[in-house]
CSV table of C-alpha atoms and ligand atoms in Angstrom, one decimal:
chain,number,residue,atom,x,y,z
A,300,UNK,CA,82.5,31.1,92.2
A,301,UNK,CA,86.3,31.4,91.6
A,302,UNK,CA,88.6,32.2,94.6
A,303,UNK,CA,90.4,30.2,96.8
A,304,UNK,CA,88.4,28.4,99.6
A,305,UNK,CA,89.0,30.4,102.7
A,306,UNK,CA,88.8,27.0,104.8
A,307,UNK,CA,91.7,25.4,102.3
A,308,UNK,CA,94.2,28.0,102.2
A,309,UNK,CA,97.3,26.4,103.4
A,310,UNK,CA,99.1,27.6,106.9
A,311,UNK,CA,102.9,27.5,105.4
A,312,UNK,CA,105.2,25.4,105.9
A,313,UNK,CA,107.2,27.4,109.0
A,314,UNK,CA,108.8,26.2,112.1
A,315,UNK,CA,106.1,27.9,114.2
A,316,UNK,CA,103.7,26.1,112.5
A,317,UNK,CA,104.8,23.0,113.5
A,318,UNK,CA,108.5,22.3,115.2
A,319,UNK,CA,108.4,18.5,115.7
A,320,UNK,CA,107.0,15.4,114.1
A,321,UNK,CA,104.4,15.1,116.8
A,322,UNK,CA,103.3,18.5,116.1
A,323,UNK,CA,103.5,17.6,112.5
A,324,UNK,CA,101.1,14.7,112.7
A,325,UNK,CA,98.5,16.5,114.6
A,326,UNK,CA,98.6,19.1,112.1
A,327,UNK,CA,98.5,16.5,109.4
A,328,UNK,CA,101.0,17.6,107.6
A,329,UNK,CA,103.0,15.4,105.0
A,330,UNK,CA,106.3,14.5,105.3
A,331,UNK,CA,109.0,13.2,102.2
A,332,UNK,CA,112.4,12.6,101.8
A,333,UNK,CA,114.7,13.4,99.3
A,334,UNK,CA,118.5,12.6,98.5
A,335,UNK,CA,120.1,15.4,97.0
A,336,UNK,CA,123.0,12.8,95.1
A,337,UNK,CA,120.4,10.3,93.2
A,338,UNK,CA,117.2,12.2,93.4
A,339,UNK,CA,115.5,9.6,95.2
A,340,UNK,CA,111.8,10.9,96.9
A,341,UNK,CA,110.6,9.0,99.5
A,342,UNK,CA,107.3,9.5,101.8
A,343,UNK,CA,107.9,9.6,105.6
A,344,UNK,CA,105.5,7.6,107.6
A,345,UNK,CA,105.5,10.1,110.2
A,346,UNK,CA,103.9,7.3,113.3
A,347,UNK,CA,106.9,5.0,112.0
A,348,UNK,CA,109.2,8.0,112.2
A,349,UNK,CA,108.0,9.1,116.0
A,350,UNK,CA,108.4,5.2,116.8
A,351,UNK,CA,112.0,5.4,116.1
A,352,UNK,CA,112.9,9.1,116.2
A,353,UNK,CA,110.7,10.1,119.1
A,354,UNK,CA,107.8,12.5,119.3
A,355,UNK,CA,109.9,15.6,120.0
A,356,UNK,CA,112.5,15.1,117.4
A,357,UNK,CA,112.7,17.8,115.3
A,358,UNK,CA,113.2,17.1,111.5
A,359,UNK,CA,114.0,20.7,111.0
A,360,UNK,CA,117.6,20.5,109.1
A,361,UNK,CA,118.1,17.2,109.7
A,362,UNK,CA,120.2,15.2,106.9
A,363,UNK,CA,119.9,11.9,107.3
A,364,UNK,CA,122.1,9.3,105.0
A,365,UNK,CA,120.0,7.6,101.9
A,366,UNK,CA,119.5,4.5,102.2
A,367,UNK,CA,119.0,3.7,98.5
A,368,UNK,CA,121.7,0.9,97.3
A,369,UNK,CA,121.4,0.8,93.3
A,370,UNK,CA,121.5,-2.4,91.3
A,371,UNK,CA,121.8,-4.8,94.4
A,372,UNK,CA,125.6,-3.2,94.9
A,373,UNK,CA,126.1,0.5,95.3
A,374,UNK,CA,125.2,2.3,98.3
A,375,UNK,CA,124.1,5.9,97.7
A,376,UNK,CA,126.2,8.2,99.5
A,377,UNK,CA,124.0,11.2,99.3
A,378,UNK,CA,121.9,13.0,102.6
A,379,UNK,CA,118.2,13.1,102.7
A,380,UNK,CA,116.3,16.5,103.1
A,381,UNK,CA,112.9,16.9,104.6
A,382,UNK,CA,110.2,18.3,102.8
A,383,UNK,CA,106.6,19.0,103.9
A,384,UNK,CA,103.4,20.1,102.8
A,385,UNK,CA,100.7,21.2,104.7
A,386,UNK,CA,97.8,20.5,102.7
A,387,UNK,CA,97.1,18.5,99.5
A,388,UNK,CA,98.0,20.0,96.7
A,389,UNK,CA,99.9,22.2,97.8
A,390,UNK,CA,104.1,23.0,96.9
A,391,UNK,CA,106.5,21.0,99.1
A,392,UNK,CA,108.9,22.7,101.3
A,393,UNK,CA,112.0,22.2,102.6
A,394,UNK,CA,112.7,21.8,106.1
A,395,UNK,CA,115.5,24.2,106.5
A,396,UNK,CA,117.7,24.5,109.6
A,397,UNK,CA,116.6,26.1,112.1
A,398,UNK,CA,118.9,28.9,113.8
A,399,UNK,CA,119.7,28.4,117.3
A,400,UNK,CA,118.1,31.6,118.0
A,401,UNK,CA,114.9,31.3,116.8
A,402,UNK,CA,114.6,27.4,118.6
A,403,UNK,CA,115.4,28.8,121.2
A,404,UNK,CA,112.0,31.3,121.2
A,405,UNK,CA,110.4,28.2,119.5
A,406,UNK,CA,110.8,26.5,122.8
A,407,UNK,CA,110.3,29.2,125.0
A,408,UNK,CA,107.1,29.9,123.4
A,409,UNK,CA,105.7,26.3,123.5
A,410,UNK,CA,106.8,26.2,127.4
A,411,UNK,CA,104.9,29.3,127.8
A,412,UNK,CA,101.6,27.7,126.1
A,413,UNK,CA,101.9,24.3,128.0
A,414,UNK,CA,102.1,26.5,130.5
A,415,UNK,CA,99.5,28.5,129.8
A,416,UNK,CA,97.1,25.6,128.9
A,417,UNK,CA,97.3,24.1,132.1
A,418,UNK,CA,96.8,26.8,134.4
A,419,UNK,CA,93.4,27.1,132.0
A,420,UNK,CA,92.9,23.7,133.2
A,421,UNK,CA,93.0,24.7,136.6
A,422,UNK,CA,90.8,27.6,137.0
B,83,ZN,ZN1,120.6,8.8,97.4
């Protein structure tokens, strides 16, 4: 009784966890927006976003305009940050940018794996 559920205990919400939407659905995580100018909170579709943004597009730092327009007339001006979550109930997170650095061992490190993965596949 009391304690946290081993099984539930969220993996946090890190770029090695998951790097790109694709990942990101697999891992079923949740994906929102919000605009920092009007507050806005949107949930991302995150199959709608791969259709459009591709499976490999990396939502890490990205700042996408709002597309809110207030009373019929007034386009928001503000940019969208991502947030995630990677398990109900659990605190969103905001996607922060990614140094170039650590992307670039992000990537070596998922080469390395498909890599790895397939010459499993071959033995
Ligand atoms: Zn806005």
């Amino acid at each position: 009784m009391g304690g946290q559920n081993p099984e539930y205990a969220a993996t946090p919400v890190i770029p090695a966890a998951a790097l790109t939407l694709a990942e990101m659905l697999v891992q079923g995580w949740a994906l929102r927006t919000q605009c920092k100018k009007c507050g806005t909170v949107l949930k991302v579709h995150l199959p709608s976003a791969i259709a459009v943004l591709g499976a490999e597009a990396i939502p890490w730092g990205r700042t996408p305009p709002c597309q809110v327009v207030s009373d019929h007339r007034f386009p928001c001006e503000g940019r969208l940050t991502y947030l995630a979550r990677t398990k109900p109930h659990t605190a969103w997170k905001p996607l922060h940018k990614v140094a170039d650095r650590e992307l670039a061992i992000l990537r070596d490190n998922r080469i390395a794996r498909v890599r790895h993965s397939r010459q499993g596949a071959d033995d």
